[in-house]
Short mmCIF file of C-alpha atoms in Angstrom, two decimals:
data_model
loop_
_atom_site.label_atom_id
_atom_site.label_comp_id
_atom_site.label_asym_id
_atom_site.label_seq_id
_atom_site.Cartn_x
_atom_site.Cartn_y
_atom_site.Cartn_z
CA UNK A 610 71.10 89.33 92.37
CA UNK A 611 74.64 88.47 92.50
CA UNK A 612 75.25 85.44 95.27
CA UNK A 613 78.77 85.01 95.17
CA UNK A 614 81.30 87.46 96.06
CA UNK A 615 84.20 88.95 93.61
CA UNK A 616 87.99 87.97 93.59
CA UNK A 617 89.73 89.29 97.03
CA UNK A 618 91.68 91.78 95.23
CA UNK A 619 95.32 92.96 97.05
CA UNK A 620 94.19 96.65 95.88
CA UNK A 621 90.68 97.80 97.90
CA UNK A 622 88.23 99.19 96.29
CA UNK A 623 86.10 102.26 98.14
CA UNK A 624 82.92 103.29 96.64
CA UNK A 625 80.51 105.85 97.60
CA UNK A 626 76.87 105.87 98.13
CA UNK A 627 74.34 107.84 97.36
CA UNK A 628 70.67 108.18 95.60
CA UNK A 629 71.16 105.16 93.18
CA UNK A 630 72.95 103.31 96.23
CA UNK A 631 71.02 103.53 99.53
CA UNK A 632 68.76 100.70 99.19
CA UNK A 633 69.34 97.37 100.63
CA UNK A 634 69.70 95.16 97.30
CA UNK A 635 72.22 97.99 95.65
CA UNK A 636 74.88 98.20 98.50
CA UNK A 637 74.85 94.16 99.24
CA UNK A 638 75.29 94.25 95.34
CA UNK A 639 77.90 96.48 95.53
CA UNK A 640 80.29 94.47 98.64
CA UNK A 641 79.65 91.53 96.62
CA UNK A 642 81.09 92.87 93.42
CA UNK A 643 84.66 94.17 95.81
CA UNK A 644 83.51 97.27 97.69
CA UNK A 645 85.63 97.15 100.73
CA UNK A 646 84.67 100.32 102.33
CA UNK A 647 81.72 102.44 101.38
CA UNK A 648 81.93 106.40 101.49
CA UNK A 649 79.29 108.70 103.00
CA UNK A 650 79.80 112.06 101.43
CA UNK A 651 78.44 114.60 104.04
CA UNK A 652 78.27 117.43 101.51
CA UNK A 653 74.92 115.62 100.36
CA UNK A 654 72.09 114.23 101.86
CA UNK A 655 70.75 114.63 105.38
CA UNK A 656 71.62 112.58 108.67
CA UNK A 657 68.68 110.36 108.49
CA UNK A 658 69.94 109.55 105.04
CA UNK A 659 73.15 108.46 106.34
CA UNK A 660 72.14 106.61 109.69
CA UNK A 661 69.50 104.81 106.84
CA UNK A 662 72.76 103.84 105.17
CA UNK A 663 74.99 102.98 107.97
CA UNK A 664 72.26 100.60 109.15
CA UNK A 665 71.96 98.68 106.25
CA UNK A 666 75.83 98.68 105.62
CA UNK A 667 75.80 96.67 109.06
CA UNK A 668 73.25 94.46 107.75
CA UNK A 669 75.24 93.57 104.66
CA UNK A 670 78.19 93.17 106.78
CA UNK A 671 76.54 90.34 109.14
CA UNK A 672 75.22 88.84 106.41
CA UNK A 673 78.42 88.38 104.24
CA UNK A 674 80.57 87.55 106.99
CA UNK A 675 83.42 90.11 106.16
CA UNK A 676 84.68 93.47 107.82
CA UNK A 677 82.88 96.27 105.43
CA UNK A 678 84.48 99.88 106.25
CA UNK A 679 83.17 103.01 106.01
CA UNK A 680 84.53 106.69 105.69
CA UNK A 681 82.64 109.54 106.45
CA UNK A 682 83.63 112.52 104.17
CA UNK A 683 83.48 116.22 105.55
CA UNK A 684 82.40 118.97 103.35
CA UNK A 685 84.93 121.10 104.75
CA UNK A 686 84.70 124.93 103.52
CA UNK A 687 83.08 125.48 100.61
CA UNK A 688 84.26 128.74 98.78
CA UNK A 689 81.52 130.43 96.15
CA UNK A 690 80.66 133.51 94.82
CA UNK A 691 77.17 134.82 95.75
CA UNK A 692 74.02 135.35 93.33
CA UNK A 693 73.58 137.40 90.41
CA UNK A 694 70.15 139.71 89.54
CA UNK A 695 70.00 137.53 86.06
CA UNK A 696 71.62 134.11 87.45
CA UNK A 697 74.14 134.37 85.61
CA UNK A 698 76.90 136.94 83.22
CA UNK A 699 79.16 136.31 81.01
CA UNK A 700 83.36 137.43 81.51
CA UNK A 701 84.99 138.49 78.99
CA UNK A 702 88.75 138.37 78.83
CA UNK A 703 90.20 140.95 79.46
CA UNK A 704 87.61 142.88 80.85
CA UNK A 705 88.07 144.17 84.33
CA UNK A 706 85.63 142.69 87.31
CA UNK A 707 85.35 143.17 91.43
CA UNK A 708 84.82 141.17 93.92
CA UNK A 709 83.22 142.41 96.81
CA UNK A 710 81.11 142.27 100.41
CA UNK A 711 77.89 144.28 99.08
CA UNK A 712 75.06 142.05 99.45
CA UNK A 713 73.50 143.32 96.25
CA UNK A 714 72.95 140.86 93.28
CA UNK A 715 75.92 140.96 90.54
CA UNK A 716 76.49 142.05 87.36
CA UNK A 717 78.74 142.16 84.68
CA UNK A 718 80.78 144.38 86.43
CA UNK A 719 80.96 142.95 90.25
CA UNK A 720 79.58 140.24 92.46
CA UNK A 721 79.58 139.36 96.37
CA UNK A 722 82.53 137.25 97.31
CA UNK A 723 81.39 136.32 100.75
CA UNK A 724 84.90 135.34 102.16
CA UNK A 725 86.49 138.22 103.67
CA UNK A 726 89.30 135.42 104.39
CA UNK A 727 90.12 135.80 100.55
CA UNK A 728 90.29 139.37 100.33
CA UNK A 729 92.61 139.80 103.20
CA UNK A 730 95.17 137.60 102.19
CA UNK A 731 94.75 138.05 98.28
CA UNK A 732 97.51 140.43 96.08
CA UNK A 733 98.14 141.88 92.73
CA UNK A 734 98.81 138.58 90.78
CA UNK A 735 96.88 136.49 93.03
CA UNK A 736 94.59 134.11 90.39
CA UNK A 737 91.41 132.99 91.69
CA UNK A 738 89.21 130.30 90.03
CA UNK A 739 85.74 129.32 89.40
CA UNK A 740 83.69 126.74 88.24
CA UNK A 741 86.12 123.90 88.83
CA UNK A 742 88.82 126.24 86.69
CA UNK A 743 86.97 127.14 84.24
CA UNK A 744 86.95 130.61 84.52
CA UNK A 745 90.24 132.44 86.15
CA UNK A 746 90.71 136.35 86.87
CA UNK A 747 93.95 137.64 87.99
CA UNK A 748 93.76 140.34 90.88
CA UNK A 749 95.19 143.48 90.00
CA UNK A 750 93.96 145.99 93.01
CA UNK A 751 93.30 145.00 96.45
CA UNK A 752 91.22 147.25 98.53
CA UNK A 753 89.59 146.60 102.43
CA UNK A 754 86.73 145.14 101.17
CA UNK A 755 87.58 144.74 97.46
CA UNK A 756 89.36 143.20 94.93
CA UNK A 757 89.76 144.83 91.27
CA UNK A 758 90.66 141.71 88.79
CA UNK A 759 91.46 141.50 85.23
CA UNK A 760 89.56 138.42 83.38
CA UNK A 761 92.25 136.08 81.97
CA UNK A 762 89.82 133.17 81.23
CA UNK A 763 86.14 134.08 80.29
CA UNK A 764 82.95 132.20 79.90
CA UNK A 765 79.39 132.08 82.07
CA UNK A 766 79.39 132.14 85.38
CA UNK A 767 76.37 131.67 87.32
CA UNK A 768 75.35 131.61 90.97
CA UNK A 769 76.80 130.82 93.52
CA UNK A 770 79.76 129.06 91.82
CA UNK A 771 82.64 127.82 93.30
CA UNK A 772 85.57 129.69 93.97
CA UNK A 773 89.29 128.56 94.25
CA UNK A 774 92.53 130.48 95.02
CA UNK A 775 95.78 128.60 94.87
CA UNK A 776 98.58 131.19 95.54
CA UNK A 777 97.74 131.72 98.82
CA UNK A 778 97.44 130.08 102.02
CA UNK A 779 93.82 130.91 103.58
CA UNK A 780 93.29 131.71 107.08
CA UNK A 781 90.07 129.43 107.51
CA UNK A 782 89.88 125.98 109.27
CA UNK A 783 89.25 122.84 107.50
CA UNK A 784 86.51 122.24 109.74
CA UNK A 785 83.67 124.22 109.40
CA UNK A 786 80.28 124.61 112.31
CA UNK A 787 78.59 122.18 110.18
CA UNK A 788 81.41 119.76 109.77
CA UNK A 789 81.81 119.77 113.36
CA UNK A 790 77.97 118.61 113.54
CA UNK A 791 78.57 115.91 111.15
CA UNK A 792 81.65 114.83 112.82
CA UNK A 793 79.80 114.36 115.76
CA UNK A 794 77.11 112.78 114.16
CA UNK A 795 79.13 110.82 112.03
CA UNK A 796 81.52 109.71 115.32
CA UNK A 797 78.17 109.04 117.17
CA UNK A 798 77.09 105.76 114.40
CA UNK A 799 80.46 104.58 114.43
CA UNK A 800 82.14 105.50 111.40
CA UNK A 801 85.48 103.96 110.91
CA UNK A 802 87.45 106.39 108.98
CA UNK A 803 87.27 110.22 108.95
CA UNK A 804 88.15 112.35 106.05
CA UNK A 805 89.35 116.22 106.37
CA UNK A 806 88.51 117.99 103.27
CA UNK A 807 90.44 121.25 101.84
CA UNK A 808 93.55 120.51 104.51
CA UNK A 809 96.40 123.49 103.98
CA UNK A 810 98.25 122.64 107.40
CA UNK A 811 99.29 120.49 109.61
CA UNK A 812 97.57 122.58 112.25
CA UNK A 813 94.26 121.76 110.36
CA UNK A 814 95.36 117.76 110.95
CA UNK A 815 96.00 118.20 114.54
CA UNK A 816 92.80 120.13 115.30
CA UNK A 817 90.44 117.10 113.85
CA UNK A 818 92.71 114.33 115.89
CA UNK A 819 91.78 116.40 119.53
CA UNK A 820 88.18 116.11 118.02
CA UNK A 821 87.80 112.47 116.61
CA UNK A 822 90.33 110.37 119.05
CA UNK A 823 90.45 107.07 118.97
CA UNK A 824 87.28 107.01 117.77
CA UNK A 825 88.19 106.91 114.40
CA UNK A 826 91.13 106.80 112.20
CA UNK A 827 91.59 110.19 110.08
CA UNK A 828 91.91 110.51 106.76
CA UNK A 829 93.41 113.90 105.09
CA UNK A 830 92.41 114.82 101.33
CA UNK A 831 94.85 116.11 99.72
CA UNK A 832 93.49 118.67 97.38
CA UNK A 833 95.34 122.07 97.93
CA UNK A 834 98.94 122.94 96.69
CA UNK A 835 99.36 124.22 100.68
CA UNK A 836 98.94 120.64 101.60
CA UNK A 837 101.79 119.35 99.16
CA UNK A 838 103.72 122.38 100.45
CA UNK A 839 103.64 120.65 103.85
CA UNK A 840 103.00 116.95 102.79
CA UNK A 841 105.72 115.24 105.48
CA UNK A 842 104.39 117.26 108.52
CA UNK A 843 100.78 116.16 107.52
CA UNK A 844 101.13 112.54 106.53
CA UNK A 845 103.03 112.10 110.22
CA UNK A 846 99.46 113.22 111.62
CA UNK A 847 97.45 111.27 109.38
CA UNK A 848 96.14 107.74 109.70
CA UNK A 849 95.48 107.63 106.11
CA UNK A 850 95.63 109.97 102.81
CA UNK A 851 93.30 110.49 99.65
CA UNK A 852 94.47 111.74 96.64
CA UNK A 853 91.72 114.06 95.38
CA UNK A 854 92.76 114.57 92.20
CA UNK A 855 89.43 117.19 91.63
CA UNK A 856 90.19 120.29 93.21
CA UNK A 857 93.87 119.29 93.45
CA UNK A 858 93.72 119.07 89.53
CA UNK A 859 91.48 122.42 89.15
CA UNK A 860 94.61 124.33 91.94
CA UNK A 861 97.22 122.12 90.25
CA UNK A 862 98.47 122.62 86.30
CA UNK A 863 97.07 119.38 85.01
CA UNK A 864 100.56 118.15 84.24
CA UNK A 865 101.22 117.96 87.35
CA UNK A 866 98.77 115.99 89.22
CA UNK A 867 100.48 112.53 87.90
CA UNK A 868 103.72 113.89 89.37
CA UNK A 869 101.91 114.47 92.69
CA UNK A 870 99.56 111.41 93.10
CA UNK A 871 103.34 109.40 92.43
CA UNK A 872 104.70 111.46 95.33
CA UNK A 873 101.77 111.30 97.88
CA UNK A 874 101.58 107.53 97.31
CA UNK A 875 105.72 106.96 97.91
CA UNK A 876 105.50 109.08 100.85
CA UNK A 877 102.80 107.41 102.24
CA UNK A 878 103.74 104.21 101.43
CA UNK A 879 107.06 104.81 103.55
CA UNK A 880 105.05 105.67 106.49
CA UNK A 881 103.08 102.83 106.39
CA UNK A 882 100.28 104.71 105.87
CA UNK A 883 97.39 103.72 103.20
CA UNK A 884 96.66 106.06 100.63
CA UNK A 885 93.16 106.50 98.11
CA UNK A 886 93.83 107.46 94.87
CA UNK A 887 90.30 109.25 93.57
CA UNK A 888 88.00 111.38 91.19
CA UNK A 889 87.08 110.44 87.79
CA UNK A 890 88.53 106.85 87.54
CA UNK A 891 85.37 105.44 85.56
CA UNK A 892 83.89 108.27 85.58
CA UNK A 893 82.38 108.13 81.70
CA UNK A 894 80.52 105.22 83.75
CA UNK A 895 78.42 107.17 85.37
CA UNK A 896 76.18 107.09 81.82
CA UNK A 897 77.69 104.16 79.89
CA UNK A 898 77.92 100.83 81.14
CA UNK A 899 82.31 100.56 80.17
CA UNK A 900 84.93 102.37 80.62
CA UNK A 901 87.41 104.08 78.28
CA UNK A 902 90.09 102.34 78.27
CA UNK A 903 91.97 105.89 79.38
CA UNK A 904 90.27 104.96 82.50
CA UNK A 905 91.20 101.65 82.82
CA UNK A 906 94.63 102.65 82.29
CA UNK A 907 94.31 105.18 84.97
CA UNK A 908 93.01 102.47 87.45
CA UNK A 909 95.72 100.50 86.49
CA UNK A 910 98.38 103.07 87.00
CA UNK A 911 96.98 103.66 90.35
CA UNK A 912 97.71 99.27 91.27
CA UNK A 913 101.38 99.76 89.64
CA UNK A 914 102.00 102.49 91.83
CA UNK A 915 101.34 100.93 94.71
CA UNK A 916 97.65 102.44 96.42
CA UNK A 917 96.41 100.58 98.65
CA UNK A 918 92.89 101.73 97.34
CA UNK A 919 90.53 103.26 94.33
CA UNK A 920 88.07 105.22 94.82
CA UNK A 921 84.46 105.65 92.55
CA UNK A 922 82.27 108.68 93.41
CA UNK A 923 79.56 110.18 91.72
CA UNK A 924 79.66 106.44 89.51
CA UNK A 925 78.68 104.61 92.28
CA UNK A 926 76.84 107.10 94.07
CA UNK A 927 74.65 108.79 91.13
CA UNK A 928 75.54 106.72 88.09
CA UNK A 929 73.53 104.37 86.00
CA UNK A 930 75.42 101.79 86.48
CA UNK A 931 77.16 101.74 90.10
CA UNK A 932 77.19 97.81 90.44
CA UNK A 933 78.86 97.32 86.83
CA UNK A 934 81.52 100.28 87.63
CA UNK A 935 82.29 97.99 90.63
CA UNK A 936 82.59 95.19 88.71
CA UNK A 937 84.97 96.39 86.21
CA UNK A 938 87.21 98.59 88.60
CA UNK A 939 87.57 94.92 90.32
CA UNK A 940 88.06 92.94 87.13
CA UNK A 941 91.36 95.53 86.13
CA UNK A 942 92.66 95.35 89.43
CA UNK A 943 92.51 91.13 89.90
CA UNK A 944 93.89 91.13 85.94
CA UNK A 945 96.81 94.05 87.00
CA UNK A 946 98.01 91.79 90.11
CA UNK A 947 97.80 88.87 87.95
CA UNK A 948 100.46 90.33 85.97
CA UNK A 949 104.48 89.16 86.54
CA UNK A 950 105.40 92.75 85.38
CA UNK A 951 103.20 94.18 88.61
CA UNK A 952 104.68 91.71 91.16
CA UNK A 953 108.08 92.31 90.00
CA UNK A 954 107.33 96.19 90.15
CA UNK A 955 105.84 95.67 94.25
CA UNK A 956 109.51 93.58 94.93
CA UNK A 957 111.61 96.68 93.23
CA UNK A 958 109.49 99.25 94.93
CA UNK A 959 109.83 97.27 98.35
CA UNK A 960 111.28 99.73 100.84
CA UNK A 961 113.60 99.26 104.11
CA UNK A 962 112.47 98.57 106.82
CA UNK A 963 112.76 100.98 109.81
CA UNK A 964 115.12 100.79 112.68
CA UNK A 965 112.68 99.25 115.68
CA UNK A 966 111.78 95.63 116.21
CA UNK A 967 108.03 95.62 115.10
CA UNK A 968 109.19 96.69 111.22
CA UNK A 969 111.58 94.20 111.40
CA UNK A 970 109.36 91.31 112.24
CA UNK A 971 106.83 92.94 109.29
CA UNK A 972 109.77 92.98 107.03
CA UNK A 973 111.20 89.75 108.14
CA UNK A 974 107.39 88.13 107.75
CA UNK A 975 107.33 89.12 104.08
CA UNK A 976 110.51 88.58 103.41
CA UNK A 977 110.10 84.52 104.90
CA UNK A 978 106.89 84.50 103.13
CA UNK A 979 107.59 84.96 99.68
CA UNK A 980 111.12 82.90 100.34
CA UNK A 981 109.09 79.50 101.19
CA UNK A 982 106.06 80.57 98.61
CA UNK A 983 103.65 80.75 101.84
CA UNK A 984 99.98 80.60 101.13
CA UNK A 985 99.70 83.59 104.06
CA UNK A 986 100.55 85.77 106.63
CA UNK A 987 98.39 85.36 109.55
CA UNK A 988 98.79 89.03 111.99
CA UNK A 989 97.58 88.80 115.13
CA UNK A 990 97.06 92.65 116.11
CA UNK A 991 95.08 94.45 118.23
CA UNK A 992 94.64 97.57 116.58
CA UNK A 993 95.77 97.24 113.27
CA UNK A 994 99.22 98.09 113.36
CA UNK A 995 100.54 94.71 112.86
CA UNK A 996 98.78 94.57 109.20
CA UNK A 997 99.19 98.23 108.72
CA UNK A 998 103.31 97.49 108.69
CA UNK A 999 103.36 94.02 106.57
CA UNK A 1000 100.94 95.23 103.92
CA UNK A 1001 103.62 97.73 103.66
CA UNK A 1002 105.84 95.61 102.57
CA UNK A 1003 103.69 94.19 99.56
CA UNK A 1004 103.68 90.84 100.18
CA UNK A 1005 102.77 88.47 97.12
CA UNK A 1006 100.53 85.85 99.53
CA UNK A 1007 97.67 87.38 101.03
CA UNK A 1008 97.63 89.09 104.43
CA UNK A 1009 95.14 87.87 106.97
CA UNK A 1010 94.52 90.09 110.05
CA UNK A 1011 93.49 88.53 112.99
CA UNK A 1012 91.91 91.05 115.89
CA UNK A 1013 89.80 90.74 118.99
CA UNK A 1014 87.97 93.96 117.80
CA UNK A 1015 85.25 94.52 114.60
CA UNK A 1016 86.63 97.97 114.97
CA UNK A 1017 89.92 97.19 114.08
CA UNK A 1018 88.99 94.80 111.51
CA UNK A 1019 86.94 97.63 109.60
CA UNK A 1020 89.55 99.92 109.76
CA UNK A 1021 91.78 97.45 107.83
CA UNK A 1022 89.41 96.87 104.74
CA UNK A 1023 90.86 100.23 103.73
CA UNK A 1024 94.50 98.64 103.65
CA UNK A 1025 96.03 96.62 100.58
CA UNK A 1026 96.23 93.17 100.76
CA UNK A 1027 94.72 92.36 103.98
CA UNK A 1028 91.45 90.49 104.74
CA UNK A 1029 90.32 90.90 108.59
CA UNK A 1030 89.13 88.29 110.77
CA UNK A 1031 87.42 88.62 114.59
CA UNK A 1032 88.54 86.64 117.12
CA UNK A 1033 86.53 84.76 118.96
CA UNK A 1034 86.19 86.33 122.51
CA UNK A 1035 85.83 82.94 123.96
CA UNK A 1036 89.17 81.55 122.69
CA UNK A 1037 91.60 84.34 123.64
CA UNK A 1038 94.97 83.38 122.79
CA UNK A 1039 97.36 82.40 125.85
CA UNK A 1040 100.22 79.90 124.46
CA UNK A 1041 102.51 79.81 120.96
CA UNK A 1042 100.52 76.11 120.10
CA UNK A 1043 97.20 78.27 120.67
CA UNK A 1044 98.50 80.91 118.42
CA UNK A 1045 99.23 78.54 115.53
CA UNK A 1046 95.93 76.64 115.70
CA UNK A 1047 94.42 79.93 115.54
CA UNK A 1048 95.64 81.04 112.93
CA UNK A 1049 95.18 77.35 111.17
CA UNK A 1050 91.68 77.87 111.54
CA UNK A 1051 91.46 81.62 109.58
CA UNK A 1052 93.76 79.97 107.29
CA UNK A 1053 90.74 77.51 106.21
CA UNK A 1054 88.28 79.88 106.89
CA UNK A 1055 89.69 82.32 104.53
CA UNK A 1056 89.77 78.93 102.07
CA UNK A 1057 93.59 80.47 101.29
CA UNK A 1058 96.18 77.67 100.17
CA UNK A 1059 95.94 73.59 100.76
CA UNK A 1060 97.12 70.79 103.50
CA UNK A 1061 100.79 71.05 103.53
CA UNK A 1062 101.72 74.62 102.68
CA UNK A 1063 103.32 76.77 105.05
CA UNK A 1064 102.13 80.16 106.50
CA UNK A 1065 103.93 82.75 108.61
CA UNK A 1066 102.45 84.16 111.42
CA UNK A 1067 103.36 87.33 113.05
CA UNK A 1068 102.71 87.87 117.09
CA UNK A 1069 103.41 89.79 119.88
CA UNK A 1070 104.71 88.47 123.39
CA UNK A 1071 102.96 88.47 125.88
CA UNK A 1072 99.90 87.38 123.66
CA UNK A 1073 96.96 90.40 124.07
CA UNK A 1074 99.04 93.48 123.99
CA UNK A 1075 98.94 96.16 121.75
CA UNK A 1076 102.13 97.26 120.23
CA UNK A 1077 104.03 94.05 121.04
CA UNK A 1078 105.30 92.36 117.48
CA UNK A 1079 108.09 90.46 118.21
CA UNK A 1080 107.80 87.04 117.21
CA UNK A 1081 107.74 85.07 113.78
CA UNK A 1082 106.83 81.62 113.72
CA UNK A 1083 105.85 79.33 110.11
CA UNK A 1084 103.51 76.55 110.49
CA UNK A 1085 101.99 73.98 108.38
CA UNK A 1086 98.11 74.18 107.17
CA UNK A 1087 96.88 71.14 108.48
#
């Protein structure tokens, strides 16, 4: 068993768990190796499974000494056809084929859709999808409780498969009955991000915020060509965005998803807002023990362009090799940031800062910070927001989050470049010499930079308040 911990990587890594990763040894194998926040993927597995998880998570944390985050992923609605009387047929293109609401097994001819949501919205032209895309018919006749389509791509299809219509905006909610029991569930152990699967609208945003609160920050997946059709309205509402580059890439021509995962990332990264980009980054990984190097390009891609985090699935979660596929994703990110190319790409891509005082300290901190080659930037926040604003600036020297709250510390394991620390209760902050001291002792514990260098520290006054940045003040490590 590994003992030490990996390189602190600027870009998080955010891998999920699952039946090869729910034991104790496995997940403290996987922190130690650079998982910074572990995903619980609520499509699979039952609560028990997850609480089992969540516990030992907590354990890890404690032991390790470092904030450990973790997201709990809804299902959200899952569109499929219904069963056929042989399991399966075979389309043929061309041929004609219905969709319908008769409960009787399919054929070759017909089978159930059982989403009268699709069939009222659906017209002639309308393409729908299944099997992840691997099958498409184009509707040609729409009738009360039918659709007549025309195959355009054939092949097997089998029950129960998955369905997918991207013309059309669907009048369901992203939150289905049973994601609203895992929600609560999932609120109810403590979960530190949400994510909101299948979003179309920003109405589908706003109904999970009056759910979750403060209890969590929320997470949208953007996976539906509705959601880039209303990408500024929903990133405002969002804490946080994933690029789900699965169903986005079956709903999406595959030329261009690299066109969108550039554009969600800018426009998150202009709000301040951290942004996942995931599905298949190792995923040959999940039976070999190295990547293609296609995929460690694509990992690397993701660092240049600026996300604050990667994301492994089914490697981590059902692979043969989850700790190594940690390893590696780790390994290309620490050897990307190494890179003068990369640094020089975060200083072009560096955006302006906004018009009120606490993006001006952020920018101001970075700006001070890479000026006198600081070893840090010690934020003292309260929530977050403090770290959210100067990791959005991409400072070179690391970014060390100070909060009175392990729930605000969590929540910033998600966010590039910054390692959280938890006050000490005990020693609450009331003077500027108190604040410097402070942050002289997360300096050391962090074991960043040596006697003599300088570090910037961004504060809000008076000291304790939420939403107060407004002062910048370098100090000396001692």
């Amino acid at each position: 068993m590994p003992t030490t911990h990996a390189l602190h990587c600027r870009t998080k890594i955010v891998a999920t768990l699952g039946p090869v990763s729910s034991d104790y040894e496995t997940i403290r194998d996987l922190a130690l190796a650079g998982a910074d926040v572990f995903r619980f993927n609520f499509s699979h597995g039952t609560h028990e499974d997850h609480a089992a998880r969540h516990a030992i998570v907590r354990r890890v944390e404690a032991e390790l000494g470092e904030p450990i985050g973790i997201l709990a992923d809804m299902q959200g609605p899952k569109l499929r056809v219904g069963p056929f009387a042989d399991g399966k047929v075979t389309l043929k293109p061309g041929a004609s084929f219905r969709f319908d609401l008769s409960e009787e097994p399919g054929d070759e001819t017909r089978v159930r859709l059982p989403h009268p949501e699709i069939i009222s919205v659906a017209k002639p032209g309308s393409r729908l999808l299944m099997d992840d895309g691997k099958l498409a018919v184009v509707v040609e006749k729409v009738g009360p409780d039918w659709l007549e389509t025309r195959v355009e791509v054939g092949g097997v299809l089998s029950n129960h498969k998955g369905v997918n219509v991207p013309d059309v905006t669907l009048p369901i909610p992203a939150l289905t009955a049973k994601d609203r029991r895992d929600l609560d569930f999932a609120l109810g152990l403590g979960v530190d991000y949400v994510a909101l699967s299948f979003v179309q609208r920003p109405e589908d945003v706003s109904e999970a915020r009056s759910l979750i609160g403060e209890r969590a920050n929320l997470l949208v997946k953007l996976e539906k060509p509705q959601a880039m059709d209303n990408l500024a309205a929903i990133l405002e509402l969002t804490d946080a965005v994933m690029v789900a580059r699965g169903d986005l890439g079956v709903e999406l021509p595959p030329e261009n998803v690299p066109l969108a995962q550039k554009r969600i990332i800018r426009m998150a990264r202009k709000l301040g807002k951290p942004v996942v980009v995931a599905t298949q980054m190792l995923e040959s990984m999940i039976s070999a023990p190295t990547p293609t190097r296609a995929e460690a390009s694509d990992v690397a891609t993701a660092v240049f362009d600026g996300a604050d985090a990667v994301m492994l699935s089914a490697e981590s979660a059902a692979g043969q090799y989850p700790r190594e596929a940690v390893q590696i994703m780790n390994r290309i990110i620490w050897r990307i940031e190494q890179d003068p190319e990369w640094q020089a790409s975060m200083a072009i891509a560096r955006l302006a800062p906004e018009d009120y005082v606490a993006d001006a300290i952020a920018s101001a901190a970075q700006q001070v910070a890479d000026t006198i080659k600081a070893a840090a930037i010690v934020a003292y926040t309260h929530r977050g927001a403090t770290a959210f604003r100067i990791a959005r600036e991409r400072p070179l020297c690391p970014v060390l989050g100070v909060t009175p709250t392990h729930e605000a510390a969590r929540r910033m394991a998600l966010v590039w470049g910054v390692r959280a620390f938890v006050s000490d209760e005990r020693k609450k902050v009331t003077s500027v010499e108190e604040m410097v001291e402070t942050a002289q002792d997360v300096v050391a514990h962090a074991k960043v930079g040596s006697a003599g260098n300088s570090i910037v520290i961004a504060a809000g006054v008076p000291f304790g308040v939420a939403g107060s940045t407004n002062l910048l003040r370098v100090a000396k490590i001692p």
